[in-house]
Structure formats: C-alpha cells, structure tokens
PDB file of N, CA and C in Angstrom:
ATOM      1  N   UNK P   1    -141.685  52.502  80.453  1.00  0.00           N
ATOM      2  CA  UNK P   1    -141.003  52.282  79.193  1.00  0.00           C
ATOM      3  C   UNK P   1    -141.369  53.423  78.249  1.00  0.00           C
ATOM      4  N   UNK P   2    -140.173  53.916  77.503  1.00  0.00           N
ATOM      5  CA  UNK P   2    -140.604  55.017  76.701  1.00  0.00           C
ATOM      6  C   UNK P   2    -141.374  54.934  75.464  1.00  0.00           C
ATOM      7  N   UNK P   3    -141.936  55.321  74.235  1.00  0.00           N
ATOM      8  CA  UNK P   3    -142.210  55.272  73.556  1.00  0.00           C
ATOM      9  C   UNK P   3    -141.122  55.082  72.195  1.00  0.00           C
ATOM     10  N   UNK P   4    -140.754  55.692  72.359  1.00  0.00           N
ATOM     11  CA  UNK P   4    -139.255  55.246  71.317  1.00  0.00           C
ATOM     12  C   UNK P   4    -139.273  53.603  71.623  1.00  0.00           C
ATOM     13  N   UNK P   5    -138.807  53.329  72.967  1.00  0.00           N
ATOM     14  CA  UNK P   5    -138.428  52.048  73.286  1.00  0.00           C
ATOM     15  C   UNK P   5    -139.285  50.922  72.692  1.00  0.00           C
ATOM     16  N   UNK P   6    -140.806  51.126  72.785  1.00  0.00           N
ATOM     17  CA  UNK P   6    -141.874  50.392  72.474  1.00  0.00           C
ATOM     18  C   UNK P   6    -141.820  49.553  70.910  1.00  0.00           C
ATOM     19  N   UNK P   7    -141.570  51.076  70.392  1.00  0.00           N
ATOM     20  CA  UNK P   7    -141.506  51.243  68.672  1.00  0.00           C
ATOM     21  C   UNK P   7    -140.496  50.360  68.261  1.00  0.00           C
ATOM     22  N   UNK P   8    -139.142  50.264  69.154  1.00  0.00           N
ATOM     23  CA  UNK P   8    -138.147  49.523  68.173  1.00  0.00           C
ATOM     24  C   UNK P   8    -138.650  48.190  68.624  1.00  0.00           C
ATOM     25  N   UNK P   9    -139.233  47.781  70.385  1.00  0.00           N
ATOM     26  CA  UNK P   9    -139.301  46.711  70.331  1.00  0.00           C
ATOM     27  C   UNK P   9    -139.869  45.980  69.827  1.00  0.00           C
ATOM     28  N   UNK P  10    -141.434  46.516  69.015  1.00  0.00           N
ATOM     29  CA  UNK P  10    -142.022  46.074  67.918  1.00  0.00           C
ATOM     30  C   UNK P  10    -141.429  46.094  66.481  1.00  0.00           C
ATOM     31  N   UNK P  11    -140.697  46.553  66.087  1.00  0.00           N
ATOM     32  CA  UNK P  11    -139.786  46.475  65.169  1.00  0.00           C
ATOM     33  C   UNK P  11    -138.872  45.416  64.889  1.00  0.00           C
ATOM     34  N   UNK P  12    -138.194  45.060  65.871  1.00  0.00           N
ATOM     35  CA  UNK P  12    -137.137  43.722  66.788  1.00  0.00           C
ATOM     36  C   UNK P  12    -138.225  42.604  66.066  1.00  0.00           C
ATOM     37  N   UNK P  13    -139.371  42.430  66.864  1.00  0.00           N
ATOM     38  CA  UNK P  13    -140.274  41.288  66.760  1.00  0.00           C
ATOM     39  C   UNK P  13    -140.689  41.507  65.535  1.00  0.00           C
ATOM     40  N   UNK P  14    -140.824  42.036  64.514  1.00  0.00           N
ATOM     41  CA  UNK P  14    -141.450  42.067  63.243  1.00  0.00           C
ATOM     42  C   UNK P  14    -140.625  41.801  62.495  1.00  0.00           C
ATOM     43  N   UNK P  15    -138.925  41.730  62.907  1.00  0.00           N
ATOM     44  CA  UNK P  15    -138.287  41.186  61.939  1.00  0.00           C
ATOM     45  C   UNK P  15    -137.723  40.024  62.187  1.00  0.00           C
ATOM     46  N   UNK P  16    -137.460  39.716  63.550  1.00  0.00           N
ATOM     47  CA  UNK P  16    -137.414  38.663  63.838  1.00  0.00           C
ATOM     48  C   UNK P  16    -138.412  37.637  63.513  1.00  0.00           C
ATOM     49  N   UNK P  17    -139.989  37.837  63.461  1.00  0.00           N
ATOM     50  CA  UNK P  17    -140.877  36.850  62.986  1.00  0.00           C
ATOM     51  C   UNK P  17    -140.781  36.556  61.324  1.00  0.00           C
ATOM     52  N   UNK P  18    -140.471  37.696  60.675  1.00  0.00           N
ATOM     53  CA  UNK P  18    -139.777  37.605  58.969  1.00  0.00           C
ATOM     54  C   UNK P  18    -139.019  36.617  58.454  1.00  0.00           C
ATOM     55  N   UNK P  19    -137.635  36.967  59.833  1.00  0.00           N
ATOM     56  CA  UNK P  19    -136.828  36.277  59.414  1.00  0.00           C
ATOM     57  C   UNK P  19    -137.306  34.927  59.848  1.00  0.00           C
ATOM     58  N   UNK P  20    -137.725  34.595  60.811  1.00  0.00           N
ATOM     59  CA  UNK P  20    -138.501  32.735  61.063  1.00  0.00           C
ATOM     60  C   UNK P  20    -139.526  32.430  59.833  1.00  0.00           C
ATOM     61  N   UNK P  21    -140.229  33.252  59.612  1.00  0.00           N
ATOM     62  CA  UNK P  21    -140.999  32.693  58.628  1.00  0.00           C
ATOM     63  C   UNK P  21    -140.379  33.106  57.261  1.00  0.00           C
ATOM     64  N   UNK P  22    -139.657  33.521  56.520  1.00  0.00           N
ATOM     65  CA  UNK P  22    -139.315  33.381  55.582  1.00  0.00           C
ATOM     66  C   UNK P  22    -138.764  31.933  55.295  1.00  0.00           C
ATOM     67  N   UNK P  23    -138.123  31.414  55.486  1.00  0.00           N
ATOM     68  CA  UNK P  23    -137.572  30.018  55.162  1.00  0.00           C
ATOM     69  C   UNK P  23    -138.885  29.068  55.402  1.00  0.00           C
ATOM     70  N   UNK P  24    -139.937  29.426  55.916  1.00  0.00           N
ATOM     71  CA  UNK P  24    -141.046  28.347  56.192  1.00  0.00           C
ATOM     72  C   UNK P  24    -141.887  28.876  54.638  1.00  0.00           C
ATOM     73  N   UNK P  25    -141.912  29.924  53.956  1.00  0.00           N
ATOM     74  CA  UNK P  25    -142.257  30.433  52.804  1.00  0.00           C
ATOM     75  C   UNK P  25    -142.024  29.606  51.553  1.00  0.00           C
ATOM     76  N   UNK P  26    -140.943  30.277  52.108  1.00  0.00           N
ATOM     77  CA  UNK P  26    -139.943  29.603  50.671  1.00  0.00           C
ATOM     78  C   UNK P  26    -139.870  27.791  50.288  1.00  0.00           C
ATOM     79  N   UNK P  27    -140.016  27.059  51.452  1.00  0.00           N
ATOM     80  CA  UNK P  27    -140.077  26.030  51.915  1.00  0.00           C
ATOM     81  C   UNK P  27    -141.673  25.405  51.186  1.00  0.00           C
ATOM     82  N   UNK P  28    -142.392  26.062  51.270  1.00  0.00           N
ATOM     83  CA  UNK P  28    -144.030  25.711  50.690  1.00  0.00           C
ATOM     84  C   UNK P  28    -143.804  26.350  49.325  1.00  0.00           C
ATOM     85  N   UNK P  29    -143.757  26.882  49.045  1.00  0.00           N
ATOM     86  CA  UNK P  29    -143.258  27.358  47.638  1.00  0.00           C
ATOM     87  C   UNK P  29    -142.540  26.496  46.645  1.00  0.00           C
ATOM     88  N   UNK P  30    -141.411  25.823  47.278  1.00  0.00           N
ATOM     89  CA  UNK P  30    -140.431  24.849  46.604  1.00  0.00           C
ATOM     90  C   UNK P  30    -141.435  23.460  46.685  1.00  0.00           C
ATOM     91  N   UNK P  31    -141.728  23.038  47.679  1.00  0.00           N
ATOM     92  CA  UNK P  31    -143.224  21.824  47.721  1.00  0.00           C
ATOM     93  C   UNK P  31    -144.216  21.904  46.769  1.00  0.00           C
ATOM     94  N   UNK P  32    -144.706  23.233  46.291  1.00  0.00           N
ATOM     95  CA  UNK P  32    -145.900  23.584  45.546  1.00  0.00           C
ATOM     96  C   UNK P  32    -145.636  23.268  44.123  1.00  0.00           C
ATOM     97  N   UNK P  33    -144.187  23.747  44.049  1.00  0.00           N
ATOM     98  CA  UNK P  33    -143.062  23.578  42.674  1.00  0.00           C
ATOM     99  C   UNK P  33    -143.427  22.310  42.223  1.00  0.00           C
ATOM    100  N   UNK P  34    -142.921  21.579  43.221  1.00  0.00           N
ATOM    101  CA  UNK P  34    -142.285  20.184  43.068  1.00  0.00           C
ATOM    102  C   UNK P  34    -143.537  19.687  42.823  1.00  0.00           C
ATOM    103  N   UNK P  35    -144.741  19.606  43.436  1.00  0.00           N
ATOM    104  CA  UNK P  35    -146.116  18.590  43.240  1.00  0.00           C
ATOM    105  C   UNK P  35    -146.356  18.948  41.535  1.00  0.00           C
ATOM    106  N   UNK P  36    -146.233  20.095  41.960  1.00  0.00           N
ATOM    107  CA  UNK P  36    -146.933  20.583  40.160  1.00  0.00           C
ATOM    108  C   UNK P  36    -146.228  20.223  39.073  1.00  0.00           C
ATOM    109  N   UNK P  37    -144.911  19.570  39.181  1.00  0.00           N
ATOM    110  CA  UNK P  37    -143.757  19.095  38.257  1.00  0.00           C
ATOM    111  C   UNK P  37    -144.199  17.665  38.545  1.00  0.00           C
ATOM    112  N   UNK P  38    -144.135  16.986  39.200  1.00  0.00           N
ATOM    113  CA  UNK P  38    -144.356  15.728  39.436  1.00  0.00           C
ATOM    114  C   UNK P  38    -145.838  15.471  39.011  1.00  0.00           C
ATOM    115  N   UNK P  39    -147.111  16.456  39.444  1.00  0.00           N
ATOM    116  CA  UNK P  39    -148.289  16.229  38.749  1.00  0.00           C
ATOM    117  C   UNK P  39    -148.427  16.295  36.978  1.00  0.00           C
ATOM    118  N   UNK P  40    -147.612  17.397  36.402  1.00  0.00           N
ATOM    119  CA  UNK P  40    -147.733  17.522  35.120  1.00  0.00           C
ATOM    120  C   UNK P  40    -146.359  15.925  34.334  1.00  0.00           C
ATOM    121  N   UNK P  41    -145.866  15.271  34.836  1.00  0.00           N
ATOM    122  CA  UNK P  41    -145.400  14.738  34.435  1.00  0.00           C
ATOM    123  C   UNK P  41    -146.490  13.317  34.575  1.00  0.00           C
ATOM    124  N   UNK P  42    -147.083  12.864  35.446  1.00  0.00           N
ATOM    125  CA  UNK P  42    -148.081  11.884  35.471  1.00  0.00           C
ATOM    126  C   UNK P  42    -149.274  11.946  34.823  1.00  0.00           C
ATOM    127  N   UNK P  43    -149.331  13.178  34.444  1.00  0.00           N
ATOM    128  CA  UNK P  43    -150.670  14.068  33.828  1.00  0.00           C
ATOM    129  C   UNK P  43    -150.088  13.732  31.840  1.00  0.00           C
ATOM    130  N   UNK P  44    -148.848  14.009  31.802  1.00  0.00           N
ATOM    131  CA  UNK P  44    -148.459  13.338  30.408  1.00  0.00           C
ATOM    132  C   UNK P  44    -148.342  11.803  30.114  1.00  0.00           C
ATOM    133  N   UNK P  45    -147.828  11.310  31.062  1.00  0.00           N
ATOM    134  CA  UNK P  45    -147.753   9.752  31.231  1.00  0.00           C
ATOM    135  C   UNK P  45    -149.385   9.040  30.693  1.00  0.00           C
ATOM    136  N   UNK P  46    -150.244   9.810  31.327  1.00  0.00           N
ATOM    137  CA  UNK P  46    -151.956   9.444  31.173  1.00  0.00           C
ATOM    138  C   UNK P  46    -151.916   9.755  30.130  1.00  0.00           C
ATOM    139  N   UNK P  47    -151.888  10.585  29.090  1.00  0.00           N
ATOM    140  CA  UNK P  47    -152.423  11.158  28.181  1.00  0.00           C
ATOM    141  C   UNK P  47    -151.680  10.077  27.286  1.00  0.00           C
ATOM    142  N   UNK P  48    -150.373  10.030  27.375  1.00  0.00           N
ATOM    143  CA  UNK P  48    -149.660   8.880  26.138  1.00  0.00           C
ATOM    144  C   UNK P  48    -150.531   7.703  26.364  1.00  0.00           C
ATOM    145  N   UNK P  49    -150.919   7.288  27.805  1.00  0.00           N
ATOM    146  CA  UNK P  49    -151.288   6.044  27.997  1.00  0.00           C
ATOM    147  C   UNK P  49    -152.641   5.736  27.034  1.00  0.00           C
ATOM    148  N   UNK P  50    -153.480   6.667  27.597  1.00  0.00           N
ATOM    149  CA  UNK P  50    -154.744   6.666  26.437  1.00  0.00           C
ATOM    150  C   UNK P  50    -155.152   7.171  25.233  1.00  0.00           C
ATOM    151  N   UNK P  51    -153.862   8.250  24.781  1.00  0.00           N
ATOM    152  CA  UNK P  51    -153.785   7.826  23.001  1.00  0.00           C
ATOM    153  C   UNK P  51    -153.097   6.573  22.915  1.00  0.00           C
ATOM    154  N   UNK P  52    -152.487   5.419  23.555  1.00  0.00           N
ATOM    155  CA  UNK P  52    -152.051   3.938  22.976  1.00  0.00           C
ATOM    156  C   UNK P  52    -153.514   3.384  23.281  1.00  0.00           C
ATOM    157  N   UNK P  53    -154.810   3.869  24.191  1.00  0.00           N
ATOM    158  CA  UNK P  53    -155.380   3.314  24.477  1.00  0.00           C
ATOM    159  C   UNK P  53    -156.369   3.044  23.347  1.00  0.00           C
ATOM    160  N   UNK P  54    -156.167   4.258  22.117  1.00  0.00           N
ATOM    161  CA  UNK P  54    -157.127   4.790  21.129  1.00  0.00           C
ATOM    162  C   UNK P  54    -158.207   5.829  21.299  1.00  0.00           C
ATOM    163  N   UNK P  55    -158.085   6.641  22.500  1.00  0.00           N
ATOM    164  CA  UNK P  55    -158.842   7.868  22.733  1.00  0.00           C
ATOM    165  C   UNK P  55    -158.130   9.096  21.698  1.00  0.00           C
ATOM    166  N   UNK P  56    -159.094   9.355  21.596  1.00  0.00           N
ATOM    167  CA  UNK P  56    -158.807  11.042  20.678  1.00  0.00           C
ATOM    168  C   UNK P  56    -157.550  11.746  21.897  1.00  0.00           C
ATOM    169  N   UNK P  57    -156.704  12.561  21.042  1.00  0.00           N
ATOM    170  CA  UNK P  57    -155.932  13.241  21.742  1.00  0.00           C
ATOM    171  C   UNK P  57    -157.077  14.540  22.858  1.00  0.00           C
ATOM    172  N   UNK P  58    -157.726  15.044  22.181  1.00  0.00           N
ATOM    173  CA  UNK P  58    -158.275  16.058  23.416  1.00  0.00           C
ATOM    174  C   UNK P  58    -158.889  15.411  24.010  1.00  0.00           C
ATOM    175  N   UNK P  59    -159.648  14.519  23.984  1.00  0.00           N
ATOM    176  CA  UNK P  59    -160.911  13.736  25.007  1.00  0.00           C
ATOM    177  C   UNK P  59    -159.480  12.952  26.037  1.00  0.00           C
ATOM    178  N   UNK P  60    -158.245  12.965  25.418  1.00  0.00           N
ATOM    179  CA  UNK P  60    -157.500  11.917  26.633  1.00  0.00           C
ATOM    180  C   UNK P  60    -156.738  13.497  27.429  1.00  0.00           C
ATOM    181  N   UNK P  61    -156.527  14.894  26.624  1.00  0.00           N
ATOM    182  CA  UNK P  61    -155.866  15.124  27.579  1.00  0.00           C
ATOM    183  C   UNK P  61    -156.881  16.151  28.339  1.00  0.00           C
ATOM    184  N   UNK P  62    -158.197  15.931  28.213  1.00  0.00           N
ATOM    185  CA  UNK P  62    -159.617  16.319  29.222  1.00  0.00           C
ATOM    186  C   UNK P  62    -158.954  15.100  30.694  1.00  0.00           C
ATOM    187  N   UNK P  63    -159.435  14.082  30.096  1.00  0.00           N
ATOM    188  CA  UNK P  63    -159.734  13.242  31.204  1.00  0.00           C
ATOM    189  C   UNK P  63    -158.189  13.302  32.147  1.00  0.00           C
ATOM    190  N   UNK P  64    -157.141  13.772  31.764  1.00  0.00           N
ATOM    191  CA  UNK P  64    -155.667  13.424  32.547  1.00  0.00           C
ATOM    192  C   UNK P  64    -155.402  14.946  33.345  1.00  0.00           C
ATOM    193  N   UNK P  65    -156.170  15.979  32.592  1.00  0.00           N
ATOM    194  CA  UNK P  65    -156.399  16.907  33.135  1.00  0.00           C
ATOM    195  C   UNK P  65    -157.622  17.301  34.704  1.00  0.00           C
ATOM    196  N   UNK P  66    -158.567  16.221  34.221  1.00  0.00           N
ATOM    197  CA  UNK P  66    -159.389  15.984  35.131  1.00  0.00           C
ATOM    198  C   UNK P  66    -159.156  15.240  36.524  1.00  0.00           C
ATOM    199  N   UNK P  67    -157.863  14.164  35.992  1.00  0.00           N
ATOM    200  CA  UNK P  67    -157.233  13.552  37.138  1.00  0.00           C
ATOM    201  C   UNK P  67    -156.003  14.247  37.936  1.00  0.00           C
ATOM    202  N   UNK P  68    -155.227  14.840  37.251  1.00  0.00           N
ATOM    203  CA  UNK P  68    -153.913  15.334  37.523  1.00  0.00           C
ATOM    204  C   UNK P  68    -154.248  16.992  37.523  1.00  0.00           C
ATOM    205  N   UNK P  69    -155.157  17.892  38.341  1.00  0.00           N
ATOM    206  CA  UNK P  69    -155.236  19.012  38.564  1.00  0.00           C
ATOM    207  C   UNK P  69    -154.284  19.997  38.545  1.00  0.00           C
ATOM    208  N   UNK P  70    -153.810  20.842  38.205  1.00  0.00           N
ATOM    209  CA  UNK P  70    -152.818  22.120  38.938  1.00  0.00           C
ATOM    210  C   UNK P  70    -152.935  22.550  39.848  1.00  0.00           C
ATOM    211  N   UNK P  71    -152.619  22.251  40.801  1.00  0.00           N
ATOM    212  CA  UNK P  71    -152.238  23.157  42.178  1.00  0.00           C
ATOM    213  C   UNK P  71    -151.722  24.640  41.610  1.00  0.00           C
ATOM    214  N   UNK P  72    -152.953  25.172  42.086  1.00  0.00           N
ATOM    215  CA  UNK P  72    -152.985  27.075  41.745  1.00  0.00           C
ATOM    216  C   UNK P  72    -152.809  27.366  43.159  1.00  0.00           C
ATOM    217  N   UNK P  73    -152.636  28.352  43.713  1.00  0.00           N
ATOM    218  CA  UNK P  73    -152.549  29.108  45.024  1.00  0.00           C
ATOM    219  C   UNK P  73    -152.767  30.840  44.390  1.00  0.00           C
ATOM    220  N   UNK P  74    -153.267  31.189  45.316  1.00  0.00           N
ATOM    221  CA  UNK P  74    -153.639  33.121  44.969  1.00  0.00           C
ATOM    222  C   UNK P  74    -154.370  33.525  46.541  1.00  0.00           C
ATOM    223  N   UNK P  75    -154.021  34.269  46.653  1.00  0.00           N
ATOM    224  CA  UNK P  75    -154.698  35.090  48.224  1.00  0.00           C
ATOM    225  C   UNK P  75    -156.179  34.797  47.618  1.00  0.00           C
ATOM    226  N   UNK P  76    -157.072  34.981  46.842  1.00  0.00           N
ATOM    227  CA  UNK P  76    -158.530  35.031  46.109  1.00  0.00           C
ATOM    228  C   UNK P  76    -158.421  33.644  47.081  1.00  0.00           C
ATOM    229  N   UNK P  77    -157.841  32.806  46.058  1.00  0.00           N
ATOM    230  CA  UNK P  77    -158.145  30.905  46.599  1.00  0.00           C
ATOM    231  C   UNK P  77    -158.346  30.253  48.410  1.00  0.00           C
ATOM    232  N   UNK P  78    -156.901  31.040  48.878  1.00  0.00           N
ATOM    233  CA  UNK P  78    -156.794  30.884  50.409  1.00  0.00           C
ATOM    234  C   UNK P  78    -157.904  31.483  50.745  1.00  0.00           C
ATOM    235  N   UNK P  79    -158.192  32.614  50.658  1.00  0.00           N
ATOM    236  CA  UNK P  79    -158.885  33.336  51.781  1.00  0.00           C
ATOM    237  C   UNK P  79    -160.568  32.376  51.586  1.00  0.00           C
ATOM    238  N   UNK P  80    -160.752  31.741  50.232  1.00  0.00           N
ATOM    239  CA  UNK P  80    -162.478  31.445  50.175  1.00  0.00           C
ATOM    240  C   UNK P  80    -162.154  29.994  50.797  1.00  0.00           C
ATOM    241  N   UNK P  81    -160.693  29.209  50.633  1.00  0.00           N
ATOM    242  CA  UNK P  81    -160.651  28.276  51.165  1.00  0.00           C
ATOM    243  C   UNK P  81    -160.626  28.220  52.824  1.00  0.00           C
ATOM    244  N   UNK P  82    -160.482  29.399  53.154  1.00  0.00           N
ATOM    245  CA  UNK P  82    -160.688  30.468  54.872  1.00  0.00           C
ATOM    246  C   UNK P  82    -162.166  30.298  55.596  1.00  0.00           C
ATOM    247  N   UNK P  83    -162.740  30.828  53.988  1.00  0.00           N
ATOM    248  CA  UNK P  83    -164.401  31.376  54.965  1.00  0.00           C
ATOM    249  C   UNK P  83    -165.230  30.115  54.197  1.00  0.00           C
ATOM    250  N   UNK P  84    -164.477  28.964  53.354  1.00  0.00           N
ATOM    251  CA  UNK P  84    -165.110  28.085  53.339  1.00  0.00           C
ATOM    252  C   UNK P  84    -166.268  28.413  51.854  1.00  0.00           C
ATOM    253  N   UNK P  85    -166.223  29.466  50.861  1.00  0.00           N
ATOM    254  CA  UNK P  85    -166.899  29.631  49.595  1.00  0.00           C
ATOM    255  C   UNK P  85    -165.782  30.064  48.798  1.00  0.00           C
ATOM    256  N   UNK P  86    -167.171  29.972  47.353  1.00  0.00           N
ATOM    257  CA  UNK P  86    -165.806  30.464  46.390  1.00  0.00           C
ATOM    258  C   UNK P  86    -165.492  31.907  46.439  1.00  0.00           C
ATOM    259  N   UNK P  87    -164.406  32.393  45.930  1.00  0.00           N
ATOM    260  CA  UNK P  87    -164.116  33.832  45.363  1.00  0.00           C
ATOM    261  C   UNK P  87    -165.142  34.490  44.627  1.00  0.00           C
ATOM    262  N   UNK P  88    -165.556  35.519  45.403  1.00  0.00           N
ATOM    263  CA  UNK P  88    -166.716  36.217  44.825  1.00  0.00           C
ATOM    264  C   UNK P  88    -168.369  35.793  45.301  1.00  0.00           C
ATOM    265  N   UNK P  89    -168.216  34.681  45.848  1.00  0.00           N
ATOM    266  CA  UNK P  89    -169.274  34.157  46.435  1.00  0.00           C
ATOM    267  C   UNK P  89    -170.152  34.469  47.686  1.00  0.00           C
ATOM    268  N   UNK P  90    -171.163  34.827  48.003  1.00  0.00           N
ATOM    269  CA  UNK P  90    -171.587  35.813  49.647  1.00  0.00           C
ATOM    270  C   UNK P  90    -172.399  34.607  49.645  1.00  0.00           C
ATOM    271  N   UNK P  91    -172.367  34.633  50.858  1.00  0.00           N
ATOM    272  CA  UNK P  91    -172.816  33.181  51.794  1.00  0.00           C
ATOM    273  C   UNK P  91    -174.488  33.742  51.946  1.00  0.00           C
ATOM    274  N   UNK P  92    -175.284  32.600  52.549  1.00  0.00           N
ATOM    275  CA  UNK P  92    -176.635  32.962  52.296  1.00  0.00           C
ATOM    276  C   UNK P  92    -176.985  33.706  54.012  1.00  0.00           C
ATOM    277  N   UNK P  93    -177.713  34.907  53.983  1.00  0.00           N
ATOM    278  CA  UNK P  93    -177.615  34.991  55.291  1.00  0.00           C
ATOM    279  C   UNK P  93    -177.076  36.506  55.439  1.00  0.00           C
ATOM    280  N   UNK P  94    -175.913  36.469  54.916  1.00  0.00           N
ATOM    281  CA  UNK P  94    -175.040  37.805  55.411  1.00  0.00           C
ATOM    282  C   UNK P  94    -175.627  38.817  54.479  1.00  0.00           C
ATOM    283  N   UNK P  95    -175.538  40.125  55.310  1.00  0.00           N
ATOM    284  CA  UNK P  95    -176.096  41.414  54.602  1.00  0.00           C
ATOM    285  C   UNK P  95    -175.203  42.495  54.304  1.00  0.00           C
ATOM    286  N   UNK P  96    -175.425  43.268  53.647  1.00  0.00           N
ATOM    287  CA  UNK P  96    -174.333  44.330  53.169  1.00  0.00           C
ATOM    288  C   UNK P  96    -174.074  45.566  53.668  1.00  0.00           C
ATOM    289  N   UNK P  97    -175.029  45.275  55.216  1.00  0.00           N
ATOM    290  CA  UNK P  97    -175.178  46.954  56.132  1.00  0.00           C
ATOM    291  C   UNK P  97    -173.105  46.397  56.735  1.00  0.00           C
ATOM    292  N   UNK P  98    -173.399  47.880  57.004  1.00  0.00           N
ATOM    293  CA  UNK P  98    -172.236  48.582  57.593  1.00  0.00           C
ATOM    294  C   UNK P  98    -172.221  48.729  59.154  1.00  0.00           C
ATOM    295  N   UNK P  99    -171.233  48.608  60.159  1.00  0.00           N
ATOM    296  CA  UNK P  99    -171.536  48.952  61.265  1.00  0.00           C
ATOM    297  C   UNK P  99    -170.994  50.341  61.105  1.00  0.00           C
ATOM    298  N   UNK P 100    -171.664  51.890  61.593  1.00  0.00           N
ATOM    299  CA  UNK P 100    -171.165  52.298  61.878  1.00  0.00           C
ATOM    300  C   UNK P 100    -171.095  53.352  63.100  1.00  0.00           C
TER     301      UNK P 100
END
C-alpha cells in the first residue's frame, strides 16, 4: 500500500469518526442545557419557598444554591474528574523528574 494511500485512509476514518461523534456532542451538550434550566428553576422554587418560610433572602438563596448546584463542565474539570483530584492538585507520591 502506498503512502499517499495510507494518508487519505486515515483521513476517511478521522472524518468519518467526526461525523459519528458529532451528533453524540451536541446531544450531551443539549442534556447539560436542559439539567441546568431545570436545576435553576427548582433552585428558585427553594428560594421563594424559604423566604415564605421567613429565612433572610441570602441565607435562603446560600442554602438552594447548596442544594441545586450548576453543572459546570471545562476540560480543567473532566480531566481531574479523569485522574481522580482537583485541578491543579499533584497527588501525593508523584515527582517532577522528567524521563529523558
């Protein structure tokens, strides 16, 4: 097989895997939308509930904030949610030599 040949056939497969995973993208994206619309709307619901309850407005919208989180996403977030620490965080153990 020639080299030309190689090149497009990796080319073929790199867009062909694009095009499959793009709609699986976009698809988690529109989900991520939707929780975070549906969370900030239950997240207000709480907060009316416990100023009728007689809580101070910031102490109620602490606690509705505390229940009803934002779903954030960022490559930072995935990747520590990956190796299992936070962003910016070096695990105990690992050293900073280089192989080279």
């Amino acid at each position: 097989m020639g080299k030309a040949l190689q090149i497009v056939l990796i080319v073929v497969e790199a867009l062909i895997t694009l095009i499959v995973l793009t709609p699986v993208f976009l698809w988690l994206l529109l989900n991520v939308y939707l929780v975070n619309y549906k969370i900030g709307k239950n997240r207000k619901k709480m907060v009316e509930m416990l100023r009728r309850e007689g809580l101070p407005e910031h102490a109620s919208i602490r606690i509705a904030e505390h229940m009803f989180p934002k779903m954030e996403f960022s490559l930072s977030t995935l990747m520590s949610m990956m190796s299992g620490g936070k962003p910016g965080e070096r695990k105990e153990g690992r050293t900073n030599w280089k192989a080279e």
